[in-house]
Amino acid sequence: MLTVDVLVVGAGLAGLETARLLAARDLRVLVVDRRRTLTTGIRTTGIFVRRTLEDFDLPGHLLGPGVRDVVLYPPSRRSPIRLTSDRDEYRVADMAGVYEHARRAAESAGATVLLGTRYDGRSRGLVRLAGAEPVTARFIVGADGARSRVARDLGLDVNRRLLVGAELVHPIASGTTTPAFHCVLDPRVAPGYLGWVIDDGEHAHVGVAGYAHAMRTGVRHLLDEFAADAPGRAAPTGPVERRGGPIPVGGVLRRLACPDGLLVGDAAGAVSPLTAGGLDPCLRMSELAATVAARYLRTGDERVLRGYDGNALRARFRARLALRRAFAGIRSPLAAEAAVAALRGRAGRAMAARVLFGDGSFPDVVPQFAHG
């Protein structure tokens, strides 16, 4: 029977990055994912913000052109607000390529990645896998998404505040549009969140997200309705891909770790509560998770796990959690029109620019003992 130090469940960006960092510390790491290929089942738009691009070594050839303009629309679509940065604030990635790149990096560091293999529960250190023989693991990393089964099996916290999102992705004619990120605040289409079009001059991502209970006709129907006249959308010049899935927006969970394992990425609620961006948080949390897990496995000291404390991280999100509650409270087109109108003044534009172009999407989370 295969015995590993760490079993990582989920081969998304958080799982593969955590696996790479752990394998680089000479731990025996196995990654399993139920998907047979990493090019299917993609659930993220793939938007990387400037801070992530500056802090992490991402494969430039897999990133689209920079986007500097954000255009905010009320439900009427009249008098939108355009915010322009003097730097590239967003780049949209080829996420299938990014996942394959991350997989190769994890394997180069010494991790083993098994696709088409579903986590099927654990008991006394023995992990059952559908599609492979069971394994014995000293520690489990749950990177299995917003509705994590690993979290439930380990007795850790689970996400309870979720948006559901759906998106269309397609190529567009090169050079026919100016790259921009179009955001529509309209609770009839995206209750509690936004409809969006991000066009980087090569591809268009058209999506909606919101609270499922407030969606009158389901997210797929709302997406098709929005896409029919979405502002800034260019005509497809190739195949249209559909994506979708749950998005945790309740903030980082409080109880993230126990002696048997820990959570990363969406499973940990590592998503900005306001913007619902998860790529920057997942990379930062993966660094912290790998540092904590490696030290714990080396020393056996359970006090080390306190360094992976969701309460400490949540304390740095109070303002964004409050804004998330305010965002969720915009339930009528009239209220949405008023909210966008409030952003047209100098103070409102400054606040919007701070959220959209600022460096506060996710706090630095490197523990004090990181270099110990």
mmCIF file of C-alpha atoms in Angstrom:
data_model
loop_
_atom_site.group_PDB
_atom_site.id
_atom_site.type_symbol
_atom_site.label_atom_id
_atom_site.label_comp_id
_atom_site.label_asym_id
_atom_site.label_seq_id
_atom_site.Cartn_x
_atom_site.Cartn_y
_atom_site.Cartn_z
ATOM 1 C CA MET A 1 0.000 0.000 0.000
ATOM 2 C CA LEU A 2 1.311 3.450 -0.940
ATOM 3 C CA THR A 3 2.252 5.611 2.017
ATOM 4 C CA VAL A 4 2.688 9.370 1.638
ATOM 5 C CA ASP A 5 3.396 12.263 3.936
ATOM 6 C CA VAL A 6 0.721 14.478 2.372
ATOM 7 C CA LEU A 7 -2.315 13.707 0.241
ATOM 8 C CA VAL A 8 -3.601 16.781 -1.607
ATOM 9 C CA VAL A 9 -7.211 16.429 -2.747
ATOM 10 C CA GLY A 10 -7.856 18.676 -5.737
ATOM 11 C CA ALA A 11 -5.569 19.669 -8.616
ATOM 12 C CA GLY A 12 -6.630 23.278 -8.964
ATOM 13 C CA LEU A 13 -4.142 26.099 -8.580
ATOM 14 C CA ALA A 14 -4.239 26.015 -4.758
ATOM 15 C CA GLY A 15 -3.755 22.248 -4.565
ATOM 16 C CA LEU A 16 -0.970 22.082 -7.133
ATOM 17 C CA GLU A 17 0.903 25.052 -5.664
ATOM 18 C CA THR A 18 0.674 23.620 -2.147
ATOM 19 C CA ALA A 19 1.840 20.245 -3.455
ATOM 20 C CA ARG A 20 4.812 21.831 -5.213
ATOM 21 C CA LEU A 21 5.916 23.713 -2.120
ATOM 22 C CA LEU A 22 5.572 20.639 0.094
ATOM 23 C CA ALA A 23 7.427 18.372 -2.342
ATOM 24 C CA ALA A 24 10.200 20.963 -2.549
ATOM 25 C CA ARG A 25 10.607 20.421 1.205
ATOM 26 C CA ASP A 26 11.379 16.712 0.567
ATOM 27 C CA LEU A 27 7.965 15.449 1.640
ATOM 28 C CA ARG A 28 6.254 12.597 -0.214
ATOM 29 C CA VAL A 29 3.227 14.217 -1.809
ATOM 30 C CA LEU A 30 0.367 12.697 -3.790
ATOM 31 C CA VAL A 31 -2.248 14.861 -5.557
ATOM 32 C CA VAL A 32 -5.560 13.331 -6.651
ATOM 33 C CA ASP A 33 -8.352 14.873 -8.716
ATOM 34 C CA ARG A 34 -11.505 13.292 -10.067
ATOM 35 C CA ARG A 35 -11.126 15.047 -13.432
ATOM 36 C CA ARG A 36 -9.421 13.007 -16.127
ATOM 37 C CA THR A 37 -7.850 16.130 -17.629
ATOM 38 C CA LEU A 38 -7.100 19.566 -16.218
ATOM 39 C CA THR A 39 -8.446 21.230 -19.350
ATOM 40 C CA THR A 40 -12.054 20.420 -18.375
ATOM 41 C CA GLY A 41 -14.171 21.514 -15.426
ATOM 42 C CA ILE A 42 -12.575 24.972 -15.207
ATOM 43 C CA ARG A 43 -14.565 27.145 -12.806
ATOM 44 C CA THR A 44 -12.640 30.400 -12.730
ATOM 45 C CA THR A 45 -12.545 33.369 -15.066
ATOM 46 C CA GLY A 46 -8.781 33.383 -14.704
ATOM 47 C CA ILE A 47 -8.359 37.062 -13.851
ATOM 48 C CA PHE A 48 -5.018 37.811 -12.204
ATOM 49 C CA VAL A 49 -4.679 41.189 -10.515
ATOM 50 C CA ARG A 50 -1.577 43.353 -10.612
ATOM 51 C CA ARG A 51 -0.457 42.461 -7.105
ATOM 52 C CA THR A 52 -0.423 38.756 -7.969
ATOM 53 C CA LEU A 53 1.454 39.413 -11.191
ATOM 54 C CA GLU A 54 4.074 41.383 -9.255
ATOM 55 C CA ASP A 55 4.492 38.900 -6.392
ATOM 56 C CA PHE A 56 4.358 35.519 -8.142
ATOM 57 C CA ASP A 57 6.261 33.994 -11.033
ATOM 58 C CA LEU A 58 3.399 33.305 -13.431
ATOM 59 C CA PRO A 59 3.962 32.006 -16.983
ATOM 60 C CA GLY A 60 3.773 35.153 -19.088
ATOM 61 C CA HIS A 61 3.017 33.299 -22.324
ATOM 62 C CA LEU A 62 -0.229 32.049 -20.776
ATOM 63 C CA LEU A 63 -1.436 35.533 -19.811
ATOM 64 C CA GLY A 64 -3.462 37.789 -22.082
ATOM 65 C CA PRO A 65 -2.775 41.489 -22.686
ATOM 66 C CA GLY A 66 -3.048 43.932 -19.800
ATOM 67 C CA VAL A 67 -6.350 45.616 -18.948
ATOM 68 C CA ARG A 68 -6.326 49.132 -17.454
ATOM 69 C CA ASP A 69 -9.930 50.318 -17.839
ATOM 70 C CA VAL A 70 -12.914 49.365 -15.678
ATOM 71 C CA VAL A 71 -16.389 50.571 -16.692
ATOM 72 C CA LEU A 72 -19.179 50.441 -14.064
ATOM 73 C CA TYR A 73 -22.803 50.389 -15.259
ATOM 74 C CA PRO A 74 -26.094 50.821 -13.400
ATOM 75 C CA PRO A 75 -29.098 48.667 -14.411
ATOM 76 C CA SER A 76 -30.178 51.286 -16.974
ATOM 77 C CA ARG A 77 -26.685 51.069 -18.576
ATOM 78 C CA ARG A 78 -26.811 54.889 -18.834
ATOM 79 C CA SER A 79 -23.920 57.182 -17.836
ATOM 80 C CA PRO A 80 -21.398 54.451 -16.903
ATOM 81 C CA ILE A 81 -18.359 55.343 -14.815
ATOM 82 C CA ARG A 82 -14.983 54.722 -16.445
ATOM 83 C CA LEU A 83 -11.954 54.269 -14.204
ATOM 84 C CA THR A 84 -8.516 54.136 -15.824
ATOM 85 C CA SER A 85 -5.269 53.097 -14.188
ATOM 86 C CA ASP A 86 -1.818 54.144 -15.332
ATOM 87 C CA ARG A 87 -0.702 50.502 -15.003
ATOM 88 C CA ASP A 88 -1.910 47.128 -16.250
ATOM 89 C CA GLU A 89 -4.284 46.063 -13.475
ATOM 90 C CA TYR A 90 -5.618 42.770 -14.821
ATOM 91 C CA ARG A 91 -4.479 39.982 -17.121
ATOM 92 C CA VAL A 92 -6.693 37.041 -18.015
ATOM 93 C CA ALA A 93 -4.976 33.683 -18.127
ATOM 94 C CA ASP A 94 -5.390 30.593 -20.259
ATOM 95 C CA MET A 95 -6.353 28.580 -17.177
ATOM 96 C CA ALA A 96 -6.087 25.189 -18.868
ATOM 97 C CA GLY A 97 -2.494 26.076 -19.677
ATOM 98 C CA VAL A 98 -1.887 27.473 -16.183
ATOM 99 C CA TYR A 99 -3.125 24.254 -14.578
ATOM 100 C CA GLU A 100 -0.907 22.122 -16.812
ATOM 101 C CA HIS A 101 2.032 24.399 -16.034
ATOM 102 C CA ALA A 102 1.346 24.058 -12.297
ATOM 103 C CA ARG A 103 1.041 20.297 -12.642
ATOM 104 C CA ARG A 104 4.425 20.044 -14.352
ATOM 105 C CA ALA A 105 5.980 22.263 -11.682
ATOM 106 C CA ALA A 106 4.548 20.081 -8.888
ATOM 107 C CA GLU A 107 5.798 16.909 -10.578
ATOM 108 C CA SER A 108 9.229 18.440 -11.185
ATOM 109 C CA ALA A 109 9.438 19.172 -7.448
ATOM 110 C CA GLY A 110 8.728 15.486 -6.721
ATOM 111 C CA ALA A 111 4.950 15.299 -6.250
ATOM 112 C CA THR A 112 2.859 12.589 -7.917
ATOM 113 C CA VAL A 113 -0.377 13.705 -9.624
ATOM 114 C CA LEU A 114 -3.148 11.184 -10.285
ATOM 115 C CA LEU A 115 -6.098 12.316 -12.399
ATOM 116 C CA GLY A 116 -9.349 10.393 -12.765
ATOM 117 C CA THR A 117 -9.039 9.527 -9.072
ATOM 118 C CA ARG A 118 -11.746 10.602 -6.641
ATOM 119 C CA TYR A 119 -11.253 11.032 -2.900
ATOM 120 C CA ASP A 120 -13.784 8.735 -1.231
ATOM 121 C CA GLY A 121 -13.231 9.338 2.475
ATOM 122 C CA ARG A 122 -10.752 8.473 5.223
ATOM 123 C CA SER A 123 -10.569 6.412 8.367
ATOM 124 C CA ARG A 124 -7.628 6.191 10.812
ATOM 125 C CA GLY A 125 -5.110 7.453 8.309
ATOM 126 C CA LEU A 126 -6.322 5.189 5.487
ATOM 127 C CA VAL A 127 -7.728 7.123 2.529
ATOM 128 C CA ARG A 128 -10.118 5.483 0.087
ATOM 129 C CA LEU A 129 -9.765 6.484 -3.552
ATOM 130 C CA ALA A 130 -12.185 5.690 -6.361
ATOM 131 C CA GLY A 131 -10.040 4.834 -9.362
ATOM 132 C CA ALA A 132 -6.922 3.819 -7.421
ATOM 133 C CA GLU A 133 -5.769 1.694 -4.505
ATOM 134 C CA PRO A 134 -6.202 3.204 -1.022
ATOM 135 C CA VAL A 135 -3.262 5.102 0.449
ATOM 136 C CA THR A 136 -1.970 5.849 3.908
ATOM 137 C CA ALA A 137 -1.386 9.556 4.489
ATOM 138 C CA ARG A 138 0.056 11.351 7.497
ATOM 139 C CA PHE A 139 -1.708 14.587 6.537
ATOM 140 C CA ILE A 140 -4.446 15.647 4.099
ATOM 141 C CA VAL A 141 -4.740 18.976 2.311
ATOM 142 C CA GLY A 142 -8.287 19.770 1.219
ATOM 143 C CA ALA A 143 -8.118 21.720 -2.044
ATOM 144 C CA ASP A 144 -11.392 20.280 -3.276
ATOM 145 C CA GLY A 145 -13.439 23.411 -3.813
ATOM 146 C CA ALA A 146 -16.098 25.493 -2.136
ATOM 147 C CA ARG A 147 -18.138 22.453 -1.048
ATOM 148 C CA SER A 148 -15.178 20.539 0.317
ATOM 149 C CA ARG A 149 -15.737 16.947 1.398
ATOM 150 C CA VAL A 150 -12.319 16.921 3.046
ATOM 151 C CA ALA A 151 -13.447 19.774 5.314
ATOM 152 C CA ARG A 152 -16.418 17.721 6.503
ATOM 153 C CA ASP A 153 -14.346 14.570 6.997
ATOM 154 C CA LEU A 154 -11.745 16.439 9.052
ATOM 155 C CA GLY A 155 -14.355 18.222 11.161
ATOM 156 C CA LEU A 156 -13.209 21.642 9.919
ATOM 157 C CA ASP A 157 -15.385 24.612 8.980
ATOM 158 C CA VAL A 158 -17.321 24.581 5.710
ATOM 159 C CA ASN A 159 -18.435 27.421 3.446
ATOM 160 C CA ARG A 160 -22.034 28.452 3.976
ATOM 161 C CA ARG A 161 -22.235 31.783 2.157
ATOM 162 C CA LEU A 162 -21.947 31.091 -1.544
ATOM 163 C CA LEU A 163 -22.606 32.795 -4.841
ATOM 164 C CA VAL A 164 -23.220 30.758 -7.959
ATOM 165 C CA GLY A 165 -21.603 31.967 -11.148
ATOM 166 C CA ALA A 166 -21.682 31.109 -14.844
ATOM 167 C CA GLU A 167 -19.626 32.384 -17.743
ATOM 168 C CA LEU A 168 -19.211 32.233 -21.509
ATOM 169 C CA VAL A 169 -15.656 32.375 -22.887
ATOM 170 C CA HIS A 170 -14.785 32.834 -26.546
ATOM 171 C CA PRO A 171 -12.150 34.334 -28.856
ATOM 172 C CA ILE A 172 -12.765 37.674 -30.572
ATOM 173 C CA ALA A 173 -11.263 39.346 -33.605
ATOM 174 C CA SER A 174 -7.873 40.724 -32.617
ATOM 175 C CA GLY A 175 -7.456 44.491 -32.686
ATOM 176 C CA THR A 176 -11.157 45.289 -32.977
ATOM 177 C CA THR A 177 -11.768 46.353 -29.349
ATOM 178 C CA THR A 178 -10.062 48.297 -26.578
ATOM 179 C CA PRO A 179 -9.279 46.033 -23.582
ATOM 180 C CA ALA A 180 -11.661 46.790 -20.714
ATOM 181 C CA PHE A 181 -13.433 45.225 -17.753
ATOM 182 C CA HIS A 182 -17.174 46.010 -17.943
ATOM 183 C CA CYS A 183 -19.157 45.521 -14.702
ATOM 184 C CA VAL A 184 -22.958 45.796 -14.498
ATOM 185 C CA LEU A 185 -24.637 46.211 -11.108
ATOM 186 C CA ASP A 186 -28.149 44.873 -11.702
ATOM 187 C CA PRO A 187 -29.892 42.668 -9.105
ATOM 188 C CA ARG A 188 -32.333 41.399 -11.739
ATOM 189 C CA VAL A 189 -29.440 39.674 -13.509
ATOM 190 C CA ALA A 190 -26.862 39.171 -10.757
ATOM 191 C CA PRO A 191 -28.473 39.491 -7.284
ATOM 192 C CA GLY A 192 -25.764 40.238 -4.745
ATOM 193 C CA TYR A 193 -22.959 40.539 -7.259
ATOM 194 C CA LEU A 194 -22.308 41.630 -10.876
ATOM 195 C CA GLY A 195 -22.675 40.846 -14.504
ATOM 196 C CA TRP A 196 -19.347 41.280 -16.294
ATOM 197 C CA VAL A 197 -17.558 41.333 -19.604
ATOM 198 C CA ILE A 198 -13.783 41.317 -19.568
ATOM 199 C CA ASP A 199 -12.294 41.811 -22.997
ATOM 200 C CA ASP A 200 -8.499 41.813 -23.292
ATOM 201 C CA GLY A 201 -8.456 42.208 -27.063
ATOM 202 C CA GLU A 202 -8.058 38.462 -27.666
ATOM 203 C CA HIS A 203 -10.825 36.756 -25.683
ATOM 204 C CA ALA A 204 -14.103 37.794 -24.070
ATOM 205 C CA HIS A 205 -15.392 36.433 -20.767
ATOM 206 C CA VAL A 206 -19.087 37.166 -20.240
ATOM 207 C CA GLY A 207 -20.538 36.156 -16.901
ATOM 208 C CA VAL A 208 -23.001 36.641 -14.086
ATOM 209 C CA ALA A 209 -22.957 35.582 -10.447
ATOM 210 C CA GLY A 210 -25.265 36.027 -7.512
ATOM 211 C CA TYR A 211 -27.139 34.349 -4.684
ATOM 212 C CA ALA A 212 -28.923 31.293 -6.038
ATOM 213 C CA HIS A 213 -32.015 31.778 -3.878
ATOM 214 C CA ALA A 214 -32.563 35.230 -5.441
ATOM 215 C CA MET A 215 -32.220 34.098 -9.047
ATOM 216 C CA ARG A 216 -35.687 33.929 -10.524
ATOM 217 C CA THR A 217 -34.900 31.676 -13.471
ATOM 218 C CA GLY A 218 -31.548 30.058 -12.734
ATOM 219 C CA VAL A 219 -28.035 31.193 -13.437
ATOM 220 C CA ARG A 220 -27.759 29.731 -16.935
ATOM 221 C CA HIS A 221 -30.903 31.498 -18.160
ATOM 222 C CA LEU A 222 -29.767 34.761 -16.570
ATOM 223 C CA LEU A 223 -26.392 34.442 -18.252
ATOM 224 C CA ASP A 224 -27.938 33.944 -21.673
ATOM 225 C CA GLU A 225 -30.241 36.905 -21.061
ATOM 226 C CA PHE A 226 -27.349 39.122 -19.996
ATOM 227 C CA ALA A 227 -25.054 37.988 -22.810
ATOM 228 C CA ALA A 228 -27.616 38.933 -25.447
ATOM 229 C CA ASP A 229 -26.869 42.644 -24.987
ATOM 230 C CA ALA A 230 -23.978 42.767 -22.519
ATOM 231 C CA PRO A 231 -22.019 46.034 -22.784
ATOM 232 C CA GLY A 232 -18.600 45.671 -24.337
ATOM 233 C CA ARG A 233 -19.166 42.190 -25.714
ATOM 234 C CA ALA A 234 -17.643 41.502 -29.123
ATOM 235 C CA ALA A 235 -18.913 38.772 -31.437
ATOM 236 C CA PRO A 236 -17.346 35.323 -31.056
ATOM 237 C CA THR A 237 -14.861 34.257 -33.711
ATOM 238 C CA GLY A 238 -14.533 30.701 -32.433
ATOM 239 C CA PRO A 239 -16.028 28.104 -30.083
ATOM 240 C CA VAL A 240 -17.918 29.324 -27.011
ATOM 241 C CA GLU A 241 -17.002 27.579 -23.750
ATOM 242 C CA ARG A 242 -19.298 27.502 -20.721
ATOM 243 C CA ARG A 243 -17.994 27.608 -17.168
ATOM 244 C CA GLY A 244 -19.667 27.782 -13.798
ATOM 245 C CA GLY A 245 -19.643 26.868 -10.150
ATOM 246 C CA PRO A 246 -20.038 28.046 -6.564
ATOM 247 C CA ILE A 247 -18.015 30.982 -5.190
ATOM 248 C CA PRO A 248 -17.497 31.304 -1.405
ATOM 249 C CA VAL A 249 -17.873 34.913 -0.233
ATOM 250 C CA GLY A 250 -18.157 34.519 3.532
ATOM 251 C CA GLY A 251 -14.465 35.215 4.080
ATOM 252 C CA VAL A 252 -11.709 32.882 5.249
ATOM 253 C CA LEU A 253 -13.132 30.142 7.440
ATOM 254 C CA ARG A 254 -12.250 30.183 11.123
ATOM 255 C CA ARG A 255 -11.177 26.584 11.719
ATOM 256 C CA LEU A 256 -8.832 25.676 8.885
ATOM 257 C CA ALA A 257 -6.512 23.058 10.377
ATOM 258 C CA CYS A 258 -6.383 20.084 12.711
ATOM 259 C CA PRO A 259 -3.725 17.410 13.384
ATOM 260 C CA ASP A 260 -5.013 15.374 10.427
ATOM 261 C CA GLY A 261 -5.013 18.084 7.782
ATOM 262 C CA LEU A 262 -5.885 21.583 6.592
ATOM 263 C CA LEU A 263 -7.771 23.464 3.870
ATOM 264 C CA VAL A 264 -6.578 25.712 1.043
ATOM 265 C CA GLY A 265 -8.143 27.703 -1.789
ATOM 266 C CA ASP A 266 -11.927 27.813 -2.113
ATOM 267 C CA ALA A 267 -12.225 25.023 0.468
ATOM 268 C CA ALA A 268 -10.730 27.452 3.010
ATOM 269 C CA GLY A 269 -12.948 30.346 1.881
ATOM 270 C CA ALA A 270 -9.794 32.041 0.558
ATOM 271 C CA VAL A 271 -11.712 34.403 -1.709
ATOM 272 C CA SER A 272 -12.053 38.160 -1.420
ATOM 273 C CA PRO A 273 -15.526 38.666 0.123
ATOM 274 C CA LEU A 274 -16.170 41.797 -1.921
ATOM 275 C CA THR A 275 -14.710 41.166 -5.368
ATOM 276 C CA ALA A 276 -15.030 37.336 -5.235
ATOM 277 C CA GLY A 277 -11.486 37.058 -6.612
ATOM 278 C CA GLY A 278 -9.790 33.829 -5.583
ATOM 279 C CA LEU A 279 -6.531 33.419 -7.524
ATOM 280 C CA ASP A 280 -4.432 35.825 -5.459
ATOM 281 C CA PRO A 281 -5.736 34.458 -2.129
ATOM 282 C CA CYS A 282 -5.190 30.845 -3.152
ATOM 283 C CA LEU A 283 -1.523 31.455 -3.963
ATOM 284 C CA ARG A 284 -0.874 33.365 -0.742
ATOM 285 C CA MET A 285 -2.720 30.826 1.400
ATOM 286 C CA SER A 286 -0.840 27.981 -0.303
ATOM 287 C CA GLU A 287 2.477 29.451 0.812
ATOM 288 C CA LEU A 288 1.252 29.676 4.388
ATOM 289 C CA ALA A 289 -0.335 26.211 4.294
ATOM 290 C CA ALA A 290 2.850 24.562 3.003
ATOM 291 C CA THR A 291 4.991 26.305 5.609
ATOM 292 C CA VAL A 292 2.699 25.282 8.468
ATOM 293 C CA ALA A 293 2.165 21.704 7.260
ATOM 294 C CA ALA A 294 5.867 21.060 6.642
ATOM 295 C CA ARG A 295 6.860 22.371 10.048
ATOM 296 C CA TYR A 296 4.128 20.381 11.776
ATOM 297 C CA LEU A 297 5.107 17.146 10.016
ATOM 298 C CA ARG A 298 8.750 17.730 10.862
ATOM 299 C CA THR A 299 8.210 18.512 14.558
ATOM 300 C CA GLY A 300 4.898 16.870 15.473
ATOM 301 C CA ASP A 301 4.131 19.998 17.519
ATOM 302 C CA GLU A 302 0.410 20.724 17.210
ATOM 303 C CA ARG A 303 0.994 24.295 18.355
ATOM 304 C CA VAL A 304 2.440 24.958 14.898
ATOM 305 C CA LEU A 305 -1.061 24.591 13.454
ATOM 306 C CA ARG A 306 -2.092 27.752 15.275
ATOM 307 C CA GLY A 307 -0.129 29.617 12.634
ATOM 308 C CA TYR A 308 -2.871 28.687 10.172
ATOM 309 C CA ASP A 309 -5.582 30.616 11.939
ATOM 310 C CA GLY A 310 -8.653 31.772 10.053
ATOM 311 C CA ASN A 311 -9.717 34.075 12.886
ATOM 312 C CA ALA A 312 -6.549 36.129 12.527
ATOM 313 C CA LEU A 313 -7.119 36.499 8.791
ATOM 314 C CA ARG A 314 -10.800 37.369 9.179
ATOM 315 C CA ALA A 315 -9.849 40.231 11.492
ATOM 316 C CA ARG A 316 -8.153 41.877 8.498
ATOM 317 C CA PHE A 317 -11.280 41.559 6.379
ATOM 318 C CA ARG A 318 -13.781 43.407 8.539
ATOM 319 C CA ALA A 319 -14.232 46.275 6.079
ATOM 320 C CA ARG A 320 -14.651 43.999 3.064
ATOM 321 C CA LEU A 321 -17.052 41.714 4.904
ATOM 322 C CA ALA A 322 -19.121 44.783 5.800
ATOM 323 C CA LEU A 323 -19.098 45.899 2.153
ATOM 324 C CA ARG A 324 -20.138 42.399 1.110
ATOM 325 C CA ARG A 325 -23.189 42.667 3.382
ATOM 326 C CA ALA A 326 -23.984 46.075 1.900
ATOM 327 C CA PHE A 327 -23.574 44.671 -1.616
ATOM 328 C CA ALA A 328 -25.954 41.816 -0.798
ATOM 329 C CA GLY A 329 -28.484 44.379 0.408
ATOM 330 C CA ILE A 330 -28.839 45.970 -3.054
ATOM 331 C CA ARG A 331 -32.012 44.174 -4.093
ATOM 332 C CA SER A 332 -33.773 46.501 -6.509
ATOM 333 C CA PRO A 333 -32.781 48.296 -9.724
ATOM 334 C CA LEU A 334 -33.547 51.623 -8.027
ATOM 335 C CA ALA A 335 -31.111 50.857 -5.214
ATOM 336 C CA ALA A 336 -28.480 49.792 -7.741
ATOM 337 C CA GLU A 337 -28.922 53.026 -9.712
ATOM 338 C CA ALA A 338 -28.411 54.964 -6.463
ATOM 339 C CA ALA A 339 -25.322 52.939 -5.563
ATOM 340 C CA VAL A 340 -23.655 53.648 -8.905
ATOM 341 C CA ALA A 341 -24.681 57.306 -8.696
ATOM 342 C CA ALA A 342 -22.901 57.526 -5.326
ATOM 343 C CA LEU A 343 -19.683 56.448 -7.043
ATOM 344 C CA ARG A 344 -19.744 59.286 -9.573
ATOM 345 C CA GLY A 345 -18.421 61.883 -7.151
ATOM 346 C CA ARG A 346 -14.766 62.329 -6.248
ATOM 347 C CA ALA A 347 -14.997 60.326 -3.009
ATOM 348 C CA GLY A 348 -16.983 57.541 -4.666
ATOM 349 C CA ARG A 349 -14.554 57.237 -7.559
ATOM 350 C CA ALA A 350 -11.622 57.166 -5.142
ATOM 351 C CA MET A 351 -13.252 54.362 -3.136
ATOM 352 C CA ALA A 352 -14.024 52.365 -6.285
ATOM 353 C CA ALA A 353 -10.475 52.809 -7.559
ATOM 354 C CA ARG A 354 -9.099 51.674 -4.203
ATOM 355 C CA VAL A 355 -11.127 48.455 -4.404
ATOM 356 C CA LEU A 356 -10.499 47.788 -8.098
ATOM 357 C CA PHE A 357 -6.895 48.966 -8.415
ATOM 358 C CA GLY A 358 -5.579 48.759 -4.852
ATOM 359 C CA ASP A 359 -3.215 46.313 -3.173
ATOM 360 C CA GLY A 360 -5.570 45.172 -0.426
ATOM 361 C CA SER A 361 -7.240 42.198 -2.129
ATOM 362 C CA PHE A 362 -5.751 39.758 0.377
ATOM 363 C CA PRO A 363 -3.378 40.270 3.309
ATOM 364 C CA ASP A 364 0.159 38.950 3.458
ATOM 365 C CA VAL A 365 -0.043 35.737 5.454
ATOM 366 C CA VAL A 366 3.535 34.513 5.928
ATOM 367 C CA PRO A 367 3.835 33.294 9.549
ATOM 368 C CA GLN A 368 6.440 34.584 11.978
ATOM 369 C CA PHE A 369 8.237 31.244 12.011
ATOM 370 C CA ALA A 370 8.451 30.996 8.190
ATOM 371 C CA HIS A 371 12.228 31.290 8.212
ATOM 372 C CA GLY A 372 12.766 29.444 11.469
#
